[in-house]
mmCIF file of C-alpha atoms in Angstrom:
data_model
loop_
_atom_site.group_PDB
_atom_site.id
_atom_site.type_symbol
_atom_site.label_atom_id
_atom_site.label_comp_id
_atom_site.label_asym_id
_atom_site.label_seq_id
_atom_site.Cartn_x
_atom_site.Cartn_y
_atom_site.Cartn_z
ATOM 1 C CA UNK R 1 -34.756 36.675 21.191
ATOM 2 C CA UNK R 2 -31.636 34.758 22.219
ATOM 3 C CA UNK R 3 -28.613 36.404 23.773
ATOM 4 C CA UNK R 4 -25.869 35.317 21.381
ATOM 5 C CA UNK R 5 -22.359 35.049 22.793
ATOM 6 C CA UNK R 6 -19.584 37.193 24.247
ATOM 7 C CA UNK R 7 -15.786 37.239 24.286
ATOM 8 C CA UNK R 8 -13.923 36.181 27.409
ATOM 9 C CA UNK R 9 -12.648 39.715 28.309
ATOM 10 C CA UNK R 10 -16.264 40.790 28.836
ATOM 11 C CA UNK R 11 -16.409 38.349 31.759
ATOM 12 C CA UNK R 12 -12.878 38.850 33.107
ATOM 13 C CA UNK R 13 -13.456 42.450 34.203
ATOM 14 C CA UNK R 14 -16.287 41.305 36.488
ATOM 15 C CA UNK R 15 -14.128 38.534 37.939
ATOM 16 C CA UNK R 16 -11.450 41.123 38.772
ATOM 17 C CA UNK R 17 -14.027 43.312 40.488
ATOM 18 C CA UNK R 18 -15.495 40.376 42.434
ATOM 19 C CA UNK R 19 -12.114 39.287 43.787
ATOM 20 C CA UNK R 20 -11.192 42.848 44.787
ATOM 21 C CA UNK R 21 -14.433 43.095 46.760
ATOM 22 C CA UNK R 22 -14.126 39.789 48.586
ATOM 23 C CA UNK R 23 -16.563 37.831 46.415
ATOM 24 C CA UNK R 24 -15.467 34.324 45.441
ATOM 25 C CA UNK R 25 -16.387 33.988 41.745
ATOM 26 C CA UNK R 26 -16.082 30.180 41.653
ATOM 27 C CA UNK R 27 -19.638 29.447 42.906
ATOM 28 C CA UNK R 28 -21.018 32.109 40.570
ATOM 29 C CA UNK R 29 -19.292 30.536 37.571
ATOM 30 C CA UNK R 30 -20.711 27.177 38.626
ATOM 31 C CA UNK R 31 -24.241 28.582 38.910
ATOM 32 C CA UNK R 32 -23.949 29.977 35.390
ATOM 33 C CA UNK R 33 -22.541 26.742 33.966
ATOM 34 C CA UNK R 34 -19.230 28.367 32.974
ATOM 35 C CA UNK R 35 -16.193 26.077 32.834
ATOM 36 C CA UNK R 36 -13.309 27.806 34.725
ATOM 37 C CA UNK R 37 -10.870 26.307 32.194
ATOM 38 C CA UNK R 38 -12.245 28.746 29.611
ATOM 39 C CA UNK R 39 -10.838 31.688 31.582
ATOM 40 C CA UNK R 40 -7.354 30.867 30.303
ATOM 41 C CA UNK R 41 -8.545 30.869 26.677
ATOM 42 C CA UNK R 42 -8.754 34.504 25.480
ATOM 43 C CA UNK R 43 -10.356 33.482 22.175
ATOM 44 C CA UNK R 44 -13.111 31.442 23.863
ATOM 45 C CA UNK R 45 -16.693 32.706 23.896
ATOM 46 C CA UNK R 46 -19.527 32.306 26.377
ATOM 47 C CA UNK R 47 -23.206 31.901 25.692
ATOM 48 C CA UNK R 48 -25.095 35.113 26.389
ATOM 49 C CA UNK R 49 -27.476 33.315 28.739
ATOM 50 C CA UNK R 50 -24.487 32.059 30.742
ATOM 51 C CA UNK R 51 -23.070 35.569 30.987
ATOM 52 C CA UNK R 52 -26.395 37.035 32.074
ATOM 53 C CA UNK R 53 -26.804 34.292 34.683
ATOM 54 C CA UNK R 54 -23.327 35.040 36.070
ATOM 55 C CA UNK R 55 -24.096 38.763 36.323
ATOM 56 C CA UNK R 56 -27.386 38.017 38.056
ATOM 57 C CA UNK R 57 -25.612 35.798 40.589
ATOM 58 C CA UNK R 58 -22.984 38.509 41.151
ATOM 59 C CA UNK R 59 -25.685 41.141 41.694
ATOM 60 C CA UNK R 60 -27.447 38.992 44.278
ATOM 61 C CA UNK R 61 -24.299 38.018 46.186
ATOM 62 C CA UNK R 62 -22.576 41.410 46.171
ATOM 63 C CA UNK R 63 -25.698 43.522 46.871
ATOM 64 C CA UNK R 64 -23.852 46.317 45.027
ATOM 65 C CA UNK R 65 -25.929 48.302 42.551
ATOM 66 C CA UNK R 66 -22.984 49.990 40.787
ATOM 67 C CA UNK R 67 -20.729 46.990 40.143
ATOM 68 C CA UNK R 68 -21.162 47.406 36.379
ATOM 69 C CA UNK R 69 -19.780 50.934 36.565
ATOM 70 C CA UNK R 70 -16.937 49.901 38.852
ATOM 71 C CA UNK R 71 -15.971 46.878 36.728
ATOM 72 C CA UNK R 72 -15.512 49.114 33.694
ATOM 73 C CA UNK R 73 -12.531 50.718 35.380
ATOM 74 C CA UNK R 74 -10.583 47.490 34.732
ATOM 75 C CA UNK R 75 -10.968 47.892 30.946
ATOM 76 C CA UNK R 76 -8.116 49.082 28.708
ATOM 77 C CA UNK R 77 -8.051 49.436 24.893
ATOM 78 C CA UNK R 78 -5.982 46.259 24.618
ATOM 79 C CA UNK R 79 -8.550 44.330 26.643
ATOM 80 C CA UNK R 80 -10.571 43.697 23.507
ATOM 81 C CA UNK R 81 -7.813 42.451 21.234
ATOM 82 C CA UNK R 82 -8.193 43.418 17.583
ATOM 83 C CA UNK R 83 -11.041 45.910 18.118
ATOM 84 C CA UNK R 84 -8.919 47.743 20.677
ATOM 85 C CA UNK R 85 -5.836 47.665 18.472
ATOM 86 C CA UNK R 86 -7.769 49.139 15.548
ATOM 87 C CA UNK R 87 -8.811 52.045 17.759
ATOM 88 C CA UNK R 88 -5.276 52.464 19.151
ATOM 89 C CA UNK R 89 -3.822 52.824 15.657
ATOM 90 C CA UNK R 90 -6.333 55.350 14.302
ATOM 91 C CA UNK R 91 -5.448 59.007 13.741
ATOM 92 C CA UNK R 92 -7.886 60.563 16.201
ATOM 93 C CA UNK R 93 -10.676 59.644 18.592
ATOM 94 C CA UNK R 94 -13.471 60.142 16.065
ATOM 95 C CA UNK R 95 -11.793 57.849 13.556
ATOM 96 C CA UNK R 96 -11.064 55.312 16.288
ATOM 97 C CA UNK R 97 -14.742 55.094 17.227
ATOM 98 C CA UNK R 98 -15.925 54.877 13.618
ATOM 99 C CA UNK R 99 -13.397 52.187 12.689
ATOM 100 C CA UNK R 100 -13.950 50.045 15.773
ATOM 101 C CA UNK R 101 -17.753 50.086 15.683
ATOM 102 C CA UNK R 102 -18.297 47.587 12.806
ATOM 103 C CA UNK R 103 -16.499 44.932 14.860
ATOM 104 C CA UNK R 104 -18.529 45.358 18.048
ATOM 105 C CA UNK R 105 -19.847 41.803 17.692
ATOM 106 C CA UNK R 106 -16.326 40.464 18.305
ATOM 107 C CA UNK R 107 -16.672 41.696 21.894
ATOM 108 C CA UNK R 108 -20.153 40.235 22.235
ATOM 109 C CA UNK R 109 -23.862 40.352 21.523
ATOM 110 C CA UNK R 110 -24.744 42.166 24.762
ATOM 111 C CA UNK R 111 -26.227 45.050 22.798
ATOM 112 C CA UNK R 112 -25.800 47.461 19.922
ATOM 113 C CA UNK R 113 -24.153 50.870 19.745
ATOM 114 C CA UNK R 114 -25.610 53.657 17.669
ATOM 115 C CA UNK R 115 -23.396 56.673 16.899
ATOM 116 C CA UNK R 116 -24.695 60.016 15.637
ATOM 117 C CA UNK R 117 -22.039 62.547 14.669
ATOM 118 C CA UNK R 118 -23.055 66.216 14.722
ATOM 119 C CA UNK R 119 -21.149 69.512 14.363
ATOM 120 C CA UNK R 120 -20.848 70.078 18.126
ATOM 121 C CA UNK R 121 -20.820 66.562 19.545
ATOM 122 C CA UNK R 122 -21.230 62.871 18.871
ATOM 123 C CA UNK R 123 -23.963 60.962 20.676
ATOM 124 C CA UNK R 124 -23.455 57.304 21.545
ATOM 125 C CA UNK R 125 -26.650 55.412 22.337
ATOM 126 C CA UNK R 126 -26.468 51.837 23.542
ATOM 127 C CA UNK R 127 -29.313 49.356 23.242
ATOM 128 C CA UNK R 128 -28.963 46.438 25.677
ATOM 129 C CA UNK R 129 -30.104 43.041 24.429
ATOM 130 C CA UNK R 130 -30.132 41.376 27.843
ATOM 131 C CA UNK R 131 -33.467 40.934 29.573
ATOM 132 C CA UNK R 132 -33.132 40.571 33.340
ATOM 133 C CA UNK R 133 -34.062 43.775 35.216
ATOM 134 C CA UNK R 134 -31.206 43.315 37.704
ATOM 135 C CA UNK R 135 -28.645 42.823 34.943
ATOM 136 C CA UNK R 136 -29.585 45.475 32.382
ATOM 137 C CA UNK R 137 -28.651 48.563 34.492
ATOM 138 C CA UNK R 138 -25.260 47.034 35.316
ATOM 139 C CA UNK R 139 -24.582 46.160 31.695
ATOM 140 C CA UNK R 140 -25.528 49.636 30.463
ATOM 141 C CA UNK R 141 -23.403 51.297 33.148
ATOM 142 C CA UNK R 142 -20.495 49.067 32.210
ATOM 143 C CA UNK R 143 -20.634 49.711 28.475
ATOM 144 C CA UNK R 144 -20.947 53.501 28.686
ATOM 145 C CA UNK R 145 -18.293 53.690 31.402
ATOM 146 C CA UNK R 146 -16.018 51.406 29.352
ATOM 147 C CA UNK R 147 -16.338 53.620 26.279
ATOM 148 C CA UNK R 148 -15.458 56.625 28.443
ATOM 149 C CA UNK R 149 -12.378 54.934 29.911
ATOM 150 C CA UNK R 150 -11.483 53.622 26.451
ATOM 151 C CA UNK R 151 -11.492 57.169 25.039
ATOM 152 C CA UNK R 152 -9.391 58.523 27.909
ATOM 153 C CA UNK R 153 -6.756 55.837 27.398
ATOM 154 C CA UNK R 154 -6.648 56.398 23.630
ATOM 155 C CA UNK R 155 -6.072 60.126 24.132
ATOM 156 C CA UNK R 156 -3.771 59.810 27.122
ATOM 157 C CA UNK R 157 -6.097 62.233 28.930
ATOM 158 C CA UNK R 158 -7.401 60.773 32.225
ATOM 159 C CA UNK R 159 -9.529 63.881 32.764
ATOM 160 C CA UNK R 160 -11.317 63.795 29.398
ATOM 161 C CA UNK R 161 -15.078 63.645 29.970
ATOM 162 C CA UNK R 162 -18.329 63.431 28.031
ATOM 163 C CA UNK R 163 -20.512 66.518 27.981
ATOM 164 C CA UNK R 164 -23.470 64.620 29.483
ATOM 165 C CA UNK R 165 -24.741 61.136 30.344
ATOM 166 C CA UNK R 166 -28.325 59.846 30.335
ATOM 167 C CA UNK R 167 -29.398 56.525 31.861
ATOM 168 C CA UNK R 168 -32.764 54.798 32.003
ATOM 169 C CA UNK R 169 -31.918 53.149 35.296
ATOM 170 C CA UNK R 170 -33.138 54.387 38.653
ATOM 171 C CA UNK R 171 -30.894 56.505 40.854
ATOM 172 C CA UNK R 172 -28.454 54.150 42.642
ATOM 173 C CA UNK R 173 -28.227 53.865 46.405
ATOM 174 C CA UNK R 174 -25.324 56.330 46.587
ATOM 175 C CA UNK R 175 -27.409 59.028 44.912
ATOM 176 C CA UNK R 176 -25.311 58.850 41.742
ATOM 177 C CA UNK R 177 -22.018 59.950 43.283
ATOM 178 C CA UNK R 178 -20.000 57.084 41.777
ATOM 179 C CA UNK R 179 -21.385 57.838 38.311
ATOM 180 C CA UNK R 180 -20.677 61.539 38.658
ATOM 181 C CA UNK R 181 -17.137 60.850 39.819
ATOM 182 C CA UNK R 182 -16.336 58.474 36.956
ATOM 183 C CA UNK R 183 -17.947 60.355 34.079
ATOM 184 C CA UNK R 184 -17.093 63.858 35.315
ATOM 185 C CA UNK R 185 -20.258 65.149 33.647
ATOM 186 C CA UNK R 186 -23.946 65.701 34.485
ATOM 187 C CA UNK R 187 -25.721 62.335 34.793
ATOM 188 C CA UNK R 188 -29.498 62.077 34.330
ATOM 189 C CA UNK R 189 -31.198 58.983 35.761
ATOM 190 C CA UNK R 190 -34.650 57.772 34.701
ATOM 191 C CA UNK R 191 -33.986 59.139 31.214
ATOM 192 C CA UNK R 192 -35.552 58.014 27.934
ATOM 193 C CA UNK R 193 -32.313 56.620 26.527
ATOM 194 C CA UNK R 194 -28.947 55.196 27.574
ATOM 195 C CA UNK R 195 -26.474 57.554 25.957
ATOM 196 C CA UNK R 196 -23.444 59.813 26.314
ATOM 197 C CA UNK R 197 -22.507 62.991 24.476
ATOM 198 C CA UNK R 198 -18.887 63.462 23.375
ATOM 199 C CA UNK R 199 -17.704 67.003 22.520
ATOM 200 C CA UNK R 200 -16.482 67.500 18.949
ATOM 201 C CA UNK R 201 -13.284 68.984 20.366
ATOM 202 C CA UNK R 202 -12.400 65.566 21.807
ATOM 203 C CA UNK R 203 -13.216 63.711 18.576
ATOM 204 C CA UNK R 204 -10.508 65.634 16.717
ATOM 205 C CA UNK R 205 -7.866 64.950 19.378
ATOM 206 C CA UNK R 206 -5.040 62.648 18.180
ATOM 207 C CA UNK R 207 -4.678 59.137 19.530
ATOM 208 C CA UNK R 208 -1.499 58.513 21.546
ATOM 209 C CA UNK R 209 1.259 56.872 19.431
ATOM 210 C CA UNK R 210 -0.801 55.498 16.526
ATOM 211 C CA UNK R 211 0.684 53.415 13.715
ATOM 212 C CA UNK R 212 -1.654 53.972 10.737
ATOM 213 C CA UNK R 213 0.287 51.461 8.624
ATOM 214 C CA UNK R 214 -1.018 48.695 10.872
ATOM 215 C CA UNK R 215 -4.655 49.615 10.289
ATOM 216 C CA UNK R 216 -5.232 47.715 7.011
ATOM 217 C CA UNK R 217 -3.690 44.567 8.502
ATOM 218 C CA UNK R 218 -5.742 44.840 11.685
ATOM 219 C CA UNK R 219 -8.975 45.514 9.816
ATOM 220 C CA UNK R 220 -8.444 42.531 7.520
ATOM 221 C CA UNK R 221 -7.839 40.356 10.571
ATOM 222 C CA UNK R 222 -10.990 41.708 12.221
ATOM 223 C CA UNK R 223 -13.039 41.050 9.087
ATOM 224 C CA UNK R 224 -11.837 37.446 8.939
ATOM 225 C CA UNK R 225 -12.647 36.891 12.609
ATOM 226 C CA UNK R 226 -16.075 38.466 12.206
ATOM 227 C CA UNK R 227 -16.812 36.303 9.175
ATOM 228 C CA UNK R 228 -15.672 33.166 11.016
ATOM 229 C CA UNK R 229 -17.790 34.095 14.029
ATOM 230 C CA UNK R 230 -20.875 34.638 11.888
ATOM 231 C CA UNK R 231 -20.328 31.281 10.181
ATOM 232 C CA UNK R 232 -19.941 29.576 13.557
ATOM 233 C CA UNK R 233 -23.058 31.261 14.853
ATOM 234 C CA UNK R 234 -25.030 29.969 11.870
ATOM 235 C CA UNK R 235 -25.299 26.395 13.186
ATOM 236 C CA UNK R 236 -26.841 27.330 16.556
ATOM 237 C CA UNK R 237 -29.306 29.532 14.699
ATOM 238 C CA UNK R 238 -30.299 26.657 12.381
ATOM 239 C CA UNK R 239 -30.665 24.358 15.393
ATOM 240 C CA UNK R 240 -32.996 26.862 17.051
ATOM 241 C CA UNK R 241 -35.095 27.170 13.885
ATOM 242 C CA UNK R 242 -35.517 23.378 13.743
ATOM 243 C CA UNK R 243 -36.329 23.154 17.462
ATOM 244 C CA UNK R 244 -38.997 25.837 17.206
ATOM 245 C CA UNK R 245 -40.587 24.095 14.227
ATOM 246 C CA UNK R 246 -40.486 20.712 15.996
ATOM 247 C CA UNK R 247 -42.109 22.098 19.147
ATOM 248 C CA UNK R 248 -45.134 23.094 17.077
ATOM 249 C CA UNK R 249 -45.683 19.386 16.365
ATOM 250 C CA UNK R 250 -44.987 17.948 19.816
ATOM 251 C CA UNK R 251 -42.054 16.791 21.959
ATOM 252 C CA UNK R 252 -38.628 17.439 20.446
ATOM 253 C CA UNK R 253 -35.620 15.102 20.501
ATOM 254 C CA UNK R 254 -31.964 15.761 19.768
ATOM 255 C CA UNK R 255 -31.695 12.946 17.218
ATOM 256 C CA UNK R 256 -34.718 14.398 15.422
ATOM 257 C CA UNK R 257 -32.998 17.798 15.130
ATOM 258 C CA UNK R 258 -29.732 16.214 13.981
ATOM 259 C CA UNK R 259 -31.601 14.306 11.238
ATOM 260 C CA UNK R 260 -33.327 17.490 10.086
ATOM 261 C CA UNK R 261 -29.903 19.127 9.684
ATOM 262 C CA UNK R 262 -28.384 16.135 7.907
ATOM 263 C CA UNK R 263 -26.001 15.385 10.784
ATOM 264 C CA UNK R 264 -25.413 12.533 13.184
ATOM 265 C CA UNK R 265 -26.086 13.232 16.862
ATOM 266 C CA UNK R 266 -22.367 12.989 17.629
ATOM 267 C CA UNK R 267 -21.453 15.434 14.853
ATOM 268 C CA UNK R 268 -24.140 17.860 15.991
ATOM 269 C CA UNK R 269 -22.792 17.766 19.548
ATOM 270 C CA UNK R 270 -19.208 18.281 18.372
ATOM 271 C CA UNK R 271 -20.012 21.186 16.071
ATOM 272 C CA UNK R 272 -22.143 22.912 18.691
ATOM 273 C CA UNK R 273 -19.266 22.543 21.167
ATOM 274 C CA UNK R 274 -17.013 24.282 18.627
ATOM 275 C CA UNK R 275 -19.503 27.161 18.758
ATOM 276 C CA UNK R 276 -19.212 27.269 22.579
ATOM 277 C CA UNK R 277 -22.738 25.940 23.073
ATOM 278 C CA UNK R 278 -24.670 22.678 23.352
ATOM 279 C CA UNK R 279 -28.042 21.248 22.372
ATOM 280 C CA UNK R 280 -29.671 21.800 25.780
ATOM 281 C CA UNK R 281 -28.574 25.450 25.764
ATOM 282 C CA UNK R 282 -30.165 26.034 22.358
ATOM 283 C CA UNK R 283 -33.334 24.203 23.425
ATOM 284 C CA UNK R 284 -33.575 26.441 26.489
ATOM 285 C CA UNK R 285 -33.038 29.544 24.358
ATOM 286 C CA UNK R 286 -35.965 28.607 22.146
ATOM 287 C CA UNK R 287 -38.141 27.730 25.121
ATOM 288 C CA UNK R 288 -37.371 31.054 26.796
ATOM 289 C CA UNK R 289 -38.103 33.031 23.637
ATOM 290 C CA UNK R 290 -41.408 31.233 23.013
ATOM 291 C CA UNK R 291 -42.414 31.491 26.667
ATOM 292 C CA UNK R 292 -41.733 35.226 26.821
ATOM 293 C CA UNK R 293 -43.652 35.795 23.604
ATOM 294 C CA UNK R 294 -46.657 33.799 24.832
ATOM 295 C CA UNK R 295 -46.711 35.479 28.250
ATOM 296 C CA UNK R 296 -46.435 38.953 26.741
ATOM 297 C CA UNK R 297 -48.803 38.551 23.792
ATOM 298 C CA UNK R 298 -51.397 35.897 24.718
ATOM 299 C CA UNK R 299 -53.594 34.722 27.584
ATOM 300 C CA UNK R 300 -52.502 31.097 27.210
ATOM 301 C CA UNK R 301 -52.630 29.350 30.612
ATOM 302 C CA UNK R 302 -49.215 28.627 32.093
ATOM 303 C CA UNK R 303 -49.998 24.902 32.346
ATOM 304 C CA UNK R 304 -50.759 24.724 28.603
ATOM 305 C CA UNK R 305 -47.629 26.693 27.788
ATOM 306 C CA UNK R 306 -45.493 24.316 29.864
ATOM 307 C CA UNK R 307 -46.879 21.329 27.950
ATOM 308 C CA UNK R 308 -46.387 23.052 24.598
ATOM 309 C CA UNK R 309 -42.723 23.726 25.425
ATOM 310 C CA UNK R 310 -42.086 20.089 26.300
ATOM 311 C CA UNK R 311 -41.926 20.282 30.095
ATOM 312 C CA UNK R 312 -43.117 17.262 32.061
ATOM 313 C CA UNK R 313 -45.236 19.406 34.382
ATOM 314 C CA UNK R 314 -46.019 23.029 35.138
ATOM 315 C CA UNK R 315 -43.783 23.153 38.219
ATOM 316 C CA UNK R 316 -40.723 22.182 36.173
ATOM 317 C CA UNK R 317 -41.509 24.993 33.755
ATOM 318 C CA UNK R 318 -42.045 27.512 36.557
ATOM 319 C CA UNK R 319 -38.700 26.638 38.174
ATOM 320 C CA UNK R 320 -36.800 26.850 34.895
ATOM 321 C CA UNK R 321 -38.447 30.123 33.853
ATOM 322 C CA UNK R 322 -37.506 31.682 37.185
ATOM 323 C CA UNK R 323 -33.903 30.549 36.664
ATOM 324 C CA UNK R 324 -33.912 32.232 33.270
ATOM 325 C CA UNK R 325 -35.519 35.546 34.206
ATOM 326 C CA UNK R 326 -35.554 35.870 37.982
ATOM 327 C CA UNK R 327 -39.384 35.836 37.952
ATOM 328 C CA UNK R 328 -42.051 33.169 37.785
ATOM 329 C CA UNK R 329 -44.245 33.093 34.635
ATOM 330 C CA UNK R 330 -47.193 34.761 36.378
ATOM 331 C CA UNK R 331 -45.092 37.585 37.811
ATOM 332 C CA UNK R 332 -43.381 38.076 34.441
ATOM 333 C CA UNK R 333 -46.726 38.355 32.632
ATOM 334 C CA UNK R 334 -48.073 40.813 35.210
ATOM 335 C CA UNK R 335 -44.939 42.977 35.068
ATOM 336 C CA UNK R 336 -45.157 43.240 31.272
ATOM 337 C CA UNK R 337 -48.811 44.284 31.511
ATOM 338 C CA UNK R 338 -47.899 47.046 33.960
ATOM 339 C CA UNK R 339 -45.115 48.266 31.646
ATOM 340 C CA UNK R 340 -47.505 48.273 28.691
#
């Protein structure tokens, strides 16, 4: 599975947190291959692998195991452009959540929200798509904390709180005090799901200063942006399909993939750049996906796997795999066996 893309505001909140805590983000952006010029382009998008690599670098440098939670406190409804504005112009909190949810992809492909509305409360479950064990807890913390802050801002009620919070992550170093303080509700760590419960009484509360007449305009704009994003995303997906097929036959070349798609190499490069990606990034995504699948599901020797994925030698593969996941291939395979 590849990690898709994300909107620039998803990154900016972490940059704000890093600067406030004395961490220079420039080297972290460089490690993740993120061009600093993109920070001034609110409509730009990052590759999901780049975003995960940045968060991993931030986790290692900061040595802070609640930075995801803390970064969420920089988020406001307007931070996420049209999705936020749709929520801000809904009648009440419940409607805001229902109307905003279909456009979650505009913020990014970090994961998927799943709402269940009952008579006494709504339950929001979030399923993280990212893979690195140091990144996932921070991402989950950030998303659930962001939704909580988002709801408070919409209602104009800083003290509004969920009825409960459950997190799969381990108890943080502070014993959970920061989580308890932010959510203002019981927090269970080591739970079976990442979720929050929102009382029905809050769902019926009116949003501060809505303008319902704007909603149709905003939703049409969001639909157009979502459609354009899905069309843009289609080319990287087709590139990955061709790369995976080519790897079954032997070494893969960029000109070979361009020919298979009916494009020149130059056109392929240009159109991938318009999608905020490049050929090498898509090749690495396919290699990572195939490597993870082989390590989890087969006993194929690592040396054979490296050759199959087009690496010149096993050491090159081992180094690259560790960059992708934070673990060498052998350690990754062993960890998945233990989990199983």
